[in-house]
Amino acid sequence: MHKHFRRHTSRVFSIFLSILLFAVINSYLYPGTATAQEVSGSLKNYNAFQIYDDHELLAGRNRLNLNLRKSTSFGGIVARIGIIDSYRSGGRSEILPTELYVDWFTGNYDIRIGKQEIIWGESNGSFVNDILTPVDLREFLTRDMEDLRTGLTALNIQRYFGANSIQLVVAPTIQPDRLPEIDSRWFPLPVIQTPVPFSFIGYEKSSGLNDIQGALRFAWRPALSLDVDLMLYHWAHPMPAYAIQPSFFSIPNFDFPEVRLTESYKTTPMAGYSVNWQPGDRFVFSAEGLFAHERLFTFLPVAVNRLEDALDDPVEALQVLQEFEIRDDGYLLTKPWLQQMLGVQTDFKGATLGLQAAIEIILNYEDRLLPQQYFPNLTFFGQRSFLRDRLQAAVISRYNIFGEDYWLQLMGTYEIADGFETSLGTNLFGGPSISPFYGHLSFEQFQSNSFLFGQVSVYF
């Protein structure tokens, strides 16, 4: 009872603090009266229920998004704050400042300083050049895409040359995505039951000069039908690698064998491009690519089939562990890496349909690497409006070719009145069983997490 009371009190206090924070910011930005154009936002109630097993409530939350903007003589001040009250499993409340920045506009320059969203690229269902702004994956796909992004703290300068521009982004440190905890059903790696225990250690942020990141984009607009972006980076790719740190049995300290996996990132030179071409009224063609000079990958000193055999054999597990040694590199190698996407979009009988094919390639490949050398996938998406655009039906699906696993989302959104809408949908995951030492994200591991969801949203 006391725990429940403390938890309830904490939630009430968090909500009160959120309201107080909003009031303080609002009074600072808007001394006097505020106009509707300067304050906007949304209030959403979201519930997701597991389709299989016991139909558990996977996600239940109220989310208040507040968008505050104050125009100034030099530009503006913007704050975007998410206030979340989650009532699943006892509940928690949190305040997420997703954007907080200052704009300064001159004749040819736009300068933005602070926490902001920066979106590059043309891909759906995956990220190619859209790697700058961190995303919140703690509950994976139970959040809207607009609520996934957590903001990047950076200096953003854009210089215009007519329709063309150059954009420079500088971030003071590596800012990784927010990943689920190891005990979460959305943890991206399979949690393996082994005779030798293992643990995951999250990324520890540092503030050294080596972690300063920079990105440069040249946006070329030679015609209304053609958009070309060229990018250069000194950045850390947001997909982590995991360093392996084994510890061995020690009699004096009574330490038992254990394997620690540490989330790791590395800044590296990268180059990318994206092209969007619409030659007529019917088709839109897109292409996007990213090359990383050095990306981290985990390697193993033993064959995967031996690791699989060791899962059920404690003696074999100890023998395999003895073949691991404590290494300074944490069993991480750097390899050149390439990602490429080609896509087409068309209108067909009132519906917008699209297909994108992508592939990831590890160059200078070695067989001891855990990921595969080639990782191709397909993404399909479609959308159509009904009832004079009040009803929107959408579908998006990704299929990983070699793993034969898939994700499918179906969603319908109906606008009951201006600024008031409701959504119903489902996210389905599936595929054949794979090795627990598969080196890529597989939707198969989330098959039991397939869910139905409903959301009611009010926009103001």
Tab-separated table of C-alpha atoms in Angstrom:
chain	number	residue	atom	x	y	z
A	1	MET	CA	0.000	0.000	0.000
A	2	HIS	CA	2.806	2.395	0.871
A	3	LYS	CA	4.587	1.593	-2.401
A	4	HIS	CA	1.390	2.240	-4.351
A	5	PHE	CA	0.854	5.534	-2.505
A	6	ARG	CA	4.445	6.661	-3.168
A	7	ARG	CA	4.138	5.722	-6.836
A	8	HIS	CA	0.831	7.573	-7.168
A	9	THR	CA	2.256	10.601	-5.339
A	10	SER	CA	5.281	10.596	-7.638
A	11	ARG	CA	3.051	10.569	-10.725
A	12	VAL	CA	0.914	13.435	-9.408
A	13	PHE	CA	4.044	15.407	-8.546
A	14	SER	CA	5.498	14.809	-12.035
A	15	ILE	CA	2.301	15.986	-13.695
A	16	PHE	CA	2.206	19.050	-11.428
A	17	LEU	CA	5.859	19.774	-12.240
A	18	SER	CA	5.083	19.478	-15.955
A	19	ILE	CA	2.252	21.983	-15.699
A	20	LEU	CA	4.467	24.323	-13.668
A	21	LEU	CA	7.280	24.034	-16.235
A	22	PHE	CA	4.856	24.847	-19.035
A	23	ALA	CA	3.553	27.865	-17.131
A	24	VAL	CA	7.073	29.186	-16.472
A	25	ILE	CA	8.160	28.777	-20.088
A	26	ASN	CA	4.925	30.225	-21.361
A	27	SER	CA	5.190	33.281	-19.118
A	28	TYR	CA	8.804	33.790	-20.161
A	29	LEU	CA	8.159	33.463	-23.865
A	30	TYR	CA	4.835	35.253	-23.865
A	31	PRO	CA	4.684	38.085	-21.358
A	32	GLY	CA	1.195	39.422	-21.738
A	33	THR	CA	-1.160	37.516	-24.020
A	34	ALA	CA	-0.252	34.535	-26.195
A	35	THR	CA	-1.679	34.006	-29.651
A	36	ALA	CA	-2.919	30.727	-31.075
A	37	GLN	CA	-0.139	30.828	-33.651
A	38	GLU	CA	2.514	30.793	-30.947
A	39	VAL	CA	1.207	27.935	-28.803
A	40	SER	CA	0.187	24.602	-30.310
A	41	GLY	CA	0.337	20.954	-29.450
A	42	SER	CA	-1.577	17.739	-29.038
A	43	LEU	CA	-3.017	15.471	-26.376
A	44	LYS	CA	-2.968	11.749	-27.153
A	45	ASN	CA	-4.260	8.682	-25.389
A	46	TYR	CA	-2.630	5.479	-26.689
A	47	ASN	CA	-3.253	1.829	-25.818
A	48	ALA	CA	-1.639	-1.261	-27.355
A	49	PHE	CA	-2.711	-4.824	-26.554
A	50	GLN	CA	-0.801	-7.995	-27.311
A	51	ILE	CA	-2.571	-10.168	-29.898
A	52	TYR	CA	-1.209	-13.512	-28.684
A	53	ASP	CA	-0.862	-15.192	-25.282
A	54	ASP	CA	-2.654	-13.302	-22.512
A	55	HIS	CA	-3.485	-10.129	-24.520
A	56	GLU	CA	-1.337	-8.035	-22.202
A	57	LEU	CA	-1.403	-4.251	-22.271
A	58	LEU	CA	1.960	-3.537	-23.951
A	59	ALA	CA	1.723	0.239	-23.832
A	60	GLY	CA	-0.727	2.642	-22.236
A	61	ARG	CA	-0.025	6.339	-21.992
A	62	ASN	CA	-1.316	9.863	-22.100
A	63	ARG	CA	1.030	12.237	-23.905
A	64	LEU	CA	0.784	16.013	-23.970
A	65	ASN	CA	2.972	17.655	-26.628
A	66	LEU	CA	3.482	21.401	-26.193
A	67	ASN	CA	4.962	23.481	-29.005
A	68	LEU	CA	5.930	26.989	-27.944
A	69	ARG	CA	7.336	29.628	-30.265
A	70	LYS	CA	8.237	33.235	-29.613
A	71	SER	CA	9.054	35.402	-32.618
A	72	THR	CA	11.873	37.876	-32.095
A	73	SER	CA	13.518	40.590	-34.120
A	74	PHE	CA	16.372	38.225	-35.034
A	75	GLY	CA	14.382	34.969	-35.475
A	76	GLY	CA	12.630	33.030	-32.748
A	77	ILE	CA	12.766	30.834	-29.646
A	78	VAL	CA	11.181	27.390	-29.861
A	79	ALA	CA	10.431	24.783	-27.199
A	80	ARG	CA	8.767	21.419	-27.804
A	81	ILE	CA	8.069	19.404	-24.694
A	82	GLY	CA	6.516	15.976	-24.273
A	83	ILE	CA	4.780	15.273	-20.950
A	84	ILE	CA	4.081	11.548	-20.672
A	85	ASP	CA	1.974	9.674	-18.148
A	86	SER	CA	2.387	5.908	-18.652
A	87	TYR	CA	-0.067	3.777	-16.705
A	88	ARG	CA	1.121	0.329	-17.752
A	89	SER	CA	2.743	-1.811	-15.006
A	90	GLY	CA	2.342	0.707	-12.222
A	91	GLY	CA	3.066	3.659	-14.443
A	92	ARG	CA	5.627	6.397	-14.634
A	93	SER	CA	5.622	10.043	-15.607
A	94	GLU	CA	8.373	11.910	-17.396
A	95	ILE	CA	9.106	15.193	-19.088
A	96	LEU	CA	10.955	14.986	-22.412
A	97	PRO	CA	12.206	18.274	-23.890
A	98	THR	CA	12.476	17.074	-27.484
A	99	GLU	CA	13.325	20.499	-28.927
A	100	LEU	CA	14.658	23.660	-27.315
A	101	TYR	CA	16.483	26.026	-29.659
A	102	VAL	CA	17.039	29.579	-30.824
A	103	ASP	CA	16.713	30.643	-34.481
A	104	TRP	CA	18.672	33.525	-35.960
A	105	PHE	CA	17.787	34.527	-39.535
A	106	THR	CA	19.842	36.796	-41.796
A	107	GLY	CA	19.657	37.557	-45.497
A	108	ASN	CA	21.382	34.353	-46.620
A	109	TYR	CA	21.874	32.384	-43.402
A	110	ASP	CA	19.649	30.437	-41.027
A	111	ILE	CA	21.345	29.637	-37.703
A	112	ARG	CA	19.809	27.308	-35.133
A	113	ILE	CA	21.400	26.554	-31.746
A	114	GLY	CA	20.087	24.020	-29.236
A	115	LYS	CA	18.181	20.755	-29.175
A	116	GLN	CA	16.475	20.196	-32.521
A	117	GLU	CA	15.263	17.665	-35.080
A	118	ILE	CA	17.304	17.284	-38.274
A	119	ILE	CA	15.891	14.868	-40.856
A	120	TRP	CA	17.819	13.901	-43.990
A	121	GLY	CA	17.135	11.224	-46.584
A	122	GLU	CA	14.351	9.558	-48.572
A	123	SER	CA	13.938	6.095	-47.001
A	124	ASN	CA	10.837	4.582	-45.367
A	125	GLY	CA	11.042	1.759	-42.846
A	126	SER	CA	14.790	2.193	-42.338
A	127	PHE	CA	17.379	4.889	-41.750
A	128	VAL	CA	20.093	5.597	-44.328
A	129	ASN	CA	21.141	9.256	-44.097
A	130	ASP	CA	18.550	10.012	-41.431
A	131	ILE	CA	21.071	9.253	-38.678
A	132	LEU	CA	21.595	12.642	-37.024
A	133	THR	CA	18.623	12.928	-34.663
A	134	PRO	CA	18.425	10.232	-31.944
A	135	VAL	CA	15.199	8.267	-31.575
A	136	ASP	CA	13.475	6.725	-28.557
A	137	LEU	CA	13.210	2.957	-29.139
A	138	ARG	CA	12.391	1.964	-25.559
A	139	GLU	CA	8.919	0.849	-26.622
A	140	PHE	CA	9.883	0.345	-30.264
A	141	LEU	CA	6.916	0.812	-32.631
A	142	THR	CA	4.280	1.692	-30.034
A	143	ARG	CA	5.035	5.392	-30.631
A	144	ASP	CA	4.202	7.694	-33.542
A	145	MET	CA	7.166	8.543	-35.740
A	146	GLU	CA	6.756	12.193	-34.769
A	147	ASP	CA	7.150	11.160	-31.120
A	148	LEU	CA	10.124	8.831	-31.674
A	149	ARG	CA	12.683	11.589	-32.195
A	150	THR	CA	14.300	12.930	-29.034
A	151	GLY	CA	16.227	15.871	-30.494
A	152	LEU	CA	19.902	16.506	-31.247
A	153	THR	CA	21.850	19.152	-29.323
A	154	ALA	CA	23.806	20.912	-32.060
A	155	LEU	CA	24.761	24.053	-33.953
A	156	ASN	CA	22.950	24.094	-37.305
A	157	ILE	CA	23.951	26.660	-39.959
A	158	GLN	CA	22.365	26.800	-43.412
A	159	ARG	CA	23.582	29.102	-46.199
A	160	TYR	CA	21.300	29.699	-49.206
A	161	PHE	CA	22.318	30.260	-52.823
A	162	GLY	CA	18.968	30.816	-54.530
A	163	ALA	CA	17.224	27.422	-54.549
A	164	ASN	CA	20.417	25.647	-53.411
A	165	SER	CA	21.962	25.569	-49.952
A	166	ILE	CA	24.814	24.308	-47.790
A	167	GLN	CA	24.054	23.066	-44.286
A	168	LEU	CA	26.583	22.495	-41.487
A	169	VAL	CA	25.696	20.583	-38.301
A	170	VAL	CA	28.094	20.339	-35.347
A	171	ALA	CA	27.255	18.243	-32.261
A	172	PRO	CA	29.499	18.387	-29.178
A	173	THR	CA	29.223	14.690	-28.318
A	174	ILE	CA	27.843	11.323	-29.417
A	175	GLN	CA	24.113	11.233	-28.644
A	176	PRO	CA	22.900	7.639	-29.151
A	177	ASP	CA	19.369	6.370	-29.522
A	178	ARG	CA	17.469	5.481	-26.346
A	179	LEU	CA	17.426	1.664	-26.318
A	180	PRO	CA	15.196	-0.627	-24.241
A	181	GLU	CA	16.441	-2.150	-21.016
A	182	ILE	CA	17.613	-5.762	-21.119
A	183	ASP	CA	14.456	-6.944	-19.328
A	184	SER	CA	12.194	-5.204	-21.863
A	185	ARG	CA	10.264	-7.251	-24.403
A	186	TRP	CA	11.590	-4.759	-27.002
A	187	PHE	CA	15.300	-5.289	-26.296
A	188	PRO	CA	16.916	-5.502	-29.779
A	189	LEU	CA	19.036	-8.593	-29.047
A	190	PRO	CA	17.674	-11.991	-28.035
A	191	VAL	CA	18.215	-12.654	-24.337
A	192	ILE	CA	19.818	-16.104	-24.296
A	193	GLN	CA	19.487	-18.524	-21.403
A	194	THR	CA	23.040	-19.836	-21.033
A	195	PRO	CA	25.009	-21.781	-18.397
A	196	VAL	CA	27.408	-18.810	-18.290
A	197	PRO	CA	25.575	-15.600	-17.308
A	198	PHE	CA	25.989	-12.449	-19.350
A	199	SER	CA	24.998	-8.820	-18.879
A	200	PHE	CA	24.583	-5.738	-21.068
A	201	ILE	CA	26.259	-2.434	-20.246
A	202	GLY	CA	24.900	0.746	-21.813
A	203	TYR	CA	26.964	3.398	-23.538
A	204	GLU	CA	28.777	5.757	-21.201
A	205	LYS	CA	28.853	9.263	-22.609
A	206	SER	CA	32.132	11.163	-22.683
A	207	SER	CA	33.062	14.712	-23.587
A	208	GLY	CA	36.373	14.305	-25.370
A	209	LEU	CA	37.347	15.975	-28.619
A	210	ASN	CA	37.149	12.601	-30.372
A	211	ASP	CA	33.383	12.561	-29.797
A	212	ILE	CA	32.702	15.891	-31.522
A	213	GLN	CA	30.560	15.192	-34.592
A	214	GLY	CA	30.065	17.186	-37.762
A	215	ALA	CA	27.935	16.824	-40.893
A	216	LEU	CA	27.835	18.862	-44.111
A	217	ARG	CA	25.052	18.738	-46.718
A	218	PHE	CA	24.899	20.389	-50.130
A	219	ALA	CA	21.297	20.629	-51.391
A	220	TRP	CA	21.170	21.061	-55.178
A	221	ARG	CA	17.829	21.908	-56.796
A	222	PRO	CA	18.492	22.185	-60.560
A	223	ALA	CA	14.794	21.770	-61.455
A	224	LEU	CA	11.412	21.497	-59.765
A	225	SER	CA	11.384	17.769	-60.583
A	226	LEU	CA	14.842	16.953	-59.184
A	227	ASP	CA	16.286	17.161	-55.658
A	228	VAL	CA	19.892	16.102	-55.047
A	229	ASP	CA	21.589	16.076	-51.629
A	230	LEU	CA	25.285	15.323	-51.065
A	231	MET	CA	26.514	14.697	-47.506
A	232	LEU	CA	29.841	14.436	-45.707
A	233	TYR	CA	30.057	13.316	-42.082
A	234	HIS	CA	32.369	12.820	-39.177
A	235	TRP	CA	29.754	10.972	-37.165
A	236	ALA	CA	28.991	7.824	-35.181
A	237	HIS	CA	26.465	5.535	-36.846
A	238	PRO	CA	23.511	5.088	-34.443
A	239	MET	CA	23.411	1.287	-34.762
A	240	PRO	CA	25.664	0.051	-31.913
A	241	ALA	CA	28.120	-2.827	-31.838
A	242	TYR	CA	28.648	-4.792	-28.648
A	243	ALA	CA	32.109	-5.303	-27.185
A	244	ILE	CA	32.636	-8.715	-25.548
A	245	GLN	CA	34.345	-8.641	-22.158
A	246	PRO	CA	34.643	-12.117	-20.598
A	247	SER	CA	35.587	-12.646	-16.972
A	248	PHE	CA	36.885	-15.952	-15.680
A	249	PHE	CA	36.547	-17.956	-12.485
A	250	SER	CA	38.679	-16.499	-9.718
A	251	ILE	CA	39.151	-18.475	-6.479
A	252	PRO	CA	40.529	-15.685	-4.244
A	253	ASN	CA	37.603	-13.351	-5.018
A	254	PHE	CA	35.039	-16.114	-5.640
A	255	ASP	CA	34.190	-14.527	-8.974
A	256	PHE	CA	32.229	-16.791	-11.302
A	257	PRO	CA	32.593	-16.731	-15.103
A	258	GLU	CA	30.559	-14.022	-16.806
A	259	VAL	CA	30.350	-12.305	-20.181
A	260	ARG	CA	29.666	-8.567	-20.375
A	261	LEU	CA	28.444	-6.963	-23.606
A	262	THR	CA	29.104	-3.216	-23.802
A	263	GLU	CA	27.223	-0.896	-26.177
A	264	SER	CA	29.868	0.784	-28.378
A	265	TYR	CA	30.019	3.535	-31.021
A	266	LYS	CA	32.790	5.077	-33.108
A	267	THR	CA	32.965	8.368	-34.985
A	268	THR	CA	34.206	7.914	-38.530
A	269	PRO	CA	34.299	9.743	-41.870
A	270	MET	CA	31.181	8.992	-43.927
A	271	ALA	CA	29.729	10.140	-47.236
A	272	GLY	CA	26.157	9.959	-48.441
A	273	TYR	CA	23.729	11.115	-51.100
A	274	SER	CA	20.004	11.157	-51.792
A	275	VAL	CA	18.113	11.801	-55.034
A	276	ASN	CA	14.409	12.391	-55.603
A	277	TRP	CA	13.258	12.628	-59.231
A	278	GLN	CA	9.705	13.134	-60.495
A	279	PRO	CA	9.817	13.002	-64.319
A	280	GLY	CA	6.033	13.282	-64.693
A	281	ASP	CA	2.761	13.265	-62.818
A	282	ARG	CA	2.661	9.537	-62.119
A	283	PHE	CA	6.032	8.262	-60.863
A	284	VAL	CA	8.607	9.418	-58.319
A	285	PHE	CA	12.014	7.716	-58.240
A	286	SER	CA	14.352	7.891	-55.269
A	287	ALA	CA	17.838	6.690	-54.410
A	288	GLU	CA	19.933	7.015	-51.297
A	289	GLY	CA	23.315	5.753	-50.184
A	290	LEU	CA	25.713	5.985	-47.244
A	291	PHE	CA	29.343	4.879	-47.003
A	292	ALA	CA	31.169	4.608	-43.664
A	293	HIS	CA	34.958	4.408	-43.704
A	294	GLU	CA	35.158	2.553	-40.372
A	295	ARG	CA	32.141	1.022	-38.698
A	296	LEU	CA	32.328	-1.260	-35.653
A	297	PHE	CA	31.397	-4.936	-35.939
A	298	THR	CA	31.579	-7.758	-33.402
A	299	PHE	CA	33.615	-10.856	-34.237
A	300	LEU	CA	33.886	-14.247	-32.538
A	301	PRO	CA	36.891	-16.514	-31.954
A	302	VAL	CA	34.720	-19.656	-32.227
A	303	ALA	CA	32.173	-20.901	-34.747
A	304	VAL	CA	28.502	-20.034	-34.205
A	305	ASN	CA	27.493	-23.723	-34.196
A	306	ARG	CA	29.730	-24.303	-31.166
A	307	LEU	CA	28.073	-21.426	-29.340
A	308	GLU	CA	24.671	-22.925	-30.137
A	309	ASP	CA	25.777	-26.330	-28.785
A	310	ALA	CA	27.055	-24.665	-25.602
A	311	LEU	CA	23.618	-23.288	-24.730
A	312	ASP	CA	22.492	-26.653	-23.331
A	313	ASP	CA	25.838	-28.054	-22.211
A	314	PRO	CA	27.545	-26.389	-19.202
A	315	VAL	CA	30.806	-28.259	-19.841
A	316	GLU	CA	30.894	-27.159	-23.477
A	317	ALA	CA	29.986	-23.615	-22.396
A	318	LEU	CA	33.006	-23.436	-20.077
A	319	GLN	CA	35.263	-24.849	-22.794
A	320	VAL	CA	34.016	-22.253	-25.280
A	321	LEU	CA	34.467	-19.480	-22.723
A	322	GLN	CA	38.096	-20.518	-22.259
A	323	GLU	CA	38.691	-19.812	-25.949
A	324	PHE	CA	37.729	-16.201	-25.312
A	325	GLU	CA	40.473	-14.028	-23.939
A	326	ILE	CA	40.398	-10.581	-22.464
A	327	ARG	CA	41.234	-8.244	-25.346
A	328	ASP	CA	41.675	-4.507	-25.504
A	329	ASP	CA	39.555	-4.347	-28.662
A	330	GLY	CA	36.597	-6.111	-26.992
A	331	TYR	CA	36.260	-8.372	-30.055
A	332	LEU	CA	35.396	-5.388	-32.226
A	333	LEU	CA	36.718	-4.801	-35.732
A	334	THR	CA	36.334	-1.745	-37.951
A	335	LYS	CA	35.335	-2.351	-41.563
A	336	PRO	CA	34.196	-0.159	-44.451
A	337	TRP	CA	30.433	-0.392	-44.804
A	338	LEU	CA	27.937	0.597	-47.484
A	339	GLN	CA	24.141	1.010	-47.458
A	340	GLN	CA	22.146	1.597	-50.649
A	341	MET	CA	18.441	2.158	-51.350
A	342	LEU	CA	16.472	2.394	-54.617
A	343	GLY	CA	12.761	3.204	-54.635
A	344	VAL	CA	9.753	4.060	-56.764
A	345	GLN	CA	6.412	5.640	-55.848
A	346	THR	CA	3.262	5.994	-57.934
A	347	ASP	CA	-0.412	6.916	-57.749
A	348	PHE	CA	-2.809	4.084	-58.648
A	349	LYS	CA	-6.604	4.470	-58.557
A	350	GLY	CA	-6.445	7.144	-55.891
A	351	ALA	CA	-3.852	5.370	-53.746
A	352	THR	CA	-0.191	6.264	-53.260
A	353	LEU	CA	1.976	3.120	-53.469
A	354	GLY	CA	5.722	2.741	-53.047
A	355	LEU	CA	8.432	0.103	-52.973
A	356	GLN	CA	12.019	0.517	-51.763
A	357	ALA	CA	14.818	-2.048	-52.006
A	358	ALA	CA	17.841	-1.624	-49.739
A	359	ILE	CA	21.016	-3.528	-48.984
A	360	GLU	CA	23.808	-3.240	-46.414
A	361	ILE	CA	27.279	-4.480	-47.415
A	362	ILE	CA	30.351	-5.007	-45.216
A	363	LEU	CA	33.466	-4.465	-47.321
A	364	ASN	CA	36.733	-6.382	-46.725
A	365	TYR	CA	34.572	-9.017	-45.062
A	366	GLU	CA	35.926	-11.711	-42.727
A	367	ASP	CA	34.065	-14.928	-41.883
A	368	ARG	CA	34.591	-14.427	-38.151
A	369	LEU	CA	32.337	-11.360	-38.142
A	370	LEU	CA	28.967	-11.949	-36.496
A	371	PRO	CA	26.827	-9.957	-39.016
A	372	GLN	CA	26.391	-11.236	-42.563
A	373	GLN	CA	28.272	-9.581	-45.401
A	374	TYR	CA	25.063	-8.780	-47.289
A	375	PHE	CA	21.788	-7.772	-45.636
A	376	PRO	CA	19.051	-6.940	-48.204
A	377	ASN	CA	15.489	-5.878	-47.387
A	378	LEU	CA	12.319	-4.584	-49.053
A	379	THR	CA	9.908	-1.919	-47.795
A	380	PHE	CA	6.386	-1.468	-49.169
A	381	PHE	CA	4.098	1.417	-48.260
A	382	GLY	CA	0.690	2.632	-49.360
A	383	GLN	CA	-1.874	5.257	-48.429
A	384	ARG	CA	-5.340	6.259	-49.567
A	385	SER	CA	-7.926	8.826	-48.471
A	386	PHE	CA	-11.682	8.312	-48.224
A	387	LEU	CA	-14.729	10.361	-47.210
A	388	ARG	CA	-13.355	13.653	-48.530
A	389	ASP	CA	-9.975	13.072	-46.855
A	390	ARG	CA	-11.455	12.520	-43.392
A	391	LEU	CA	-10.475	8.835	-43.392
A	392	GLN	CA	-6.842	7.898	-44.046
A	393	ALA	CA	-5.825	4.255	-44.555
A	394	ALA	CA	-2.112	3.402	-44.528
A	395	VAL	CA	0.086	0.319	-44.708
A	396	ILE	CA	3.837	-0.106	-44.363
A	397	SER	CA	5.785	-3.349	-44.320
A	398	ARG	CA	9.429	-4.367	-44.252
A	399	TYR	CA	10.757	-7.788	-45.262
A	400	ASN	CA	14.319	-8.901	-44.531
A	401	ILE	CA	15.198	-11.246	-47.402
A	402	PHE	CA	17.851	-13.547	-45.918
A	403	GLY	CA	16.218	-13.803	-42.477
A	404	GLU	CA	12.724	-14.085	-44.045
A	405	ASP	CA	11.343	-12.011	-41.163
A	406	TYR	CA	8.858	-9.178	-41.540
A	407	TRP	CA	7.040	-6.274	-39.933
A	408	LEU	CA	3.595	-5.162	-41.117
A	409	GLN	CA	1.648	-2.117	-39.919
A	410	LEU	CA	-1.961	-1.419	-40.919
A	411	MET	CA	-3.592	1.774	-39.677
A	412	GLY	CA	-6.711	3.803	-40.239
A	413	THR	CA	-7.198	7.375	-38.993
A	414	TYR	CA	-10.564	9.136	-38.960
A	415	GLU	CA	-10.939	12.887	-38.398
A	416	ILE	CA	-14.091	13.221	-36.306
A	417	ALA	CA	-13.848	17.014	-36.280
A	418	ASP	CA	-11.204	19.618	-36.934
A	419	GLY	CA	-8.313	18.825	-34.611
A	420	PHE	CA	-9.982	15.685	-33.219
A	421	GLU	CA	-9.149	12.268	-34.649
A	422	THR	CA	-9.007	8.608	-33.714
A	423	SER	CA	-6.750	5.850	-35.031
A	424	LEU	CA	-6.931	2.057	-35.014
A	425	GLY	CA	-4.303	-0.327	-36.285
A	426	THR	CA	-2.028	-3.274	-35.798
A	427	ASN	CA	1.679	-4.090	-35.892
A	428	LEU	CA	2.519	-7.677	-36.818
A	429	PHE	CA	5.929	-9.333	-36.558
A	430	GLY	CA	6.958	-12.750	-37.802
A	431	GLY	CA	9.370	-15.058	-39.556
A	432	PRO	CA	11.082	-18.422	-39.094
A	433	SER	CA	13.154	-19.182	-36.016
A	434	ILE	CA	16.751	-18.033	-36.277
A	435	SER	CA	19.981	-18.578	-34.403
A	436	PRO	CA	20.237	-16.559	-31.153
A	437	PHE	CA	23.629	-15.466	-32.513
A	438	TYR	CA	22.144	-13.937	-35.667
A	439	GLY	CA	24.075	-10.740	-36.270
A	440	HIS	CA	21.154	-8.538	-37.354
A	441	LEU	CA	17.898	-7.243	-35.944
A	442	SER	CA	15.185	-9.823	-36.667
A	443	PHE	CA	11.467	-9.098	-36.411
A	444	GLU	CA	10.948	-12.799	-35.604
A	445	GLN	CA	12.071	-12.231	-32.021
A	446	PHE	CA	9.131	-9.823	-31.561
A	447	GLN	CA	6.521	-12.218	-32.975
A	448	SER	CA	4.779	-12.659	-29.613
A	449	ASN	CA	4.735	-8.841	-29.274
A	450	SER	CA	2.376	-8.365	-32.244
A	451	PHE	CA	-0.296	-5.960	-31.084
A	452	LEU	CA	-3.472	-4.034	-31.775
A	453	PHE	CA	-3.528	-0.346	-30.906
A	454	GLY	CA	-5.935	2.527	-30.632
A	455	GLN	CA	-5.280	6.237	-30.211
A	456	VAL	CA	-7.422	9.301	-29.670
A	457	SER	CA	-5.739	12.632	-30.490
A	458	VAL	CA	-6.737	16.239	-29.977
A	459	TYR	CA	-4.669	18.925	-31.729
A	460	PHE	CA	-4.727	22.576	-30.733
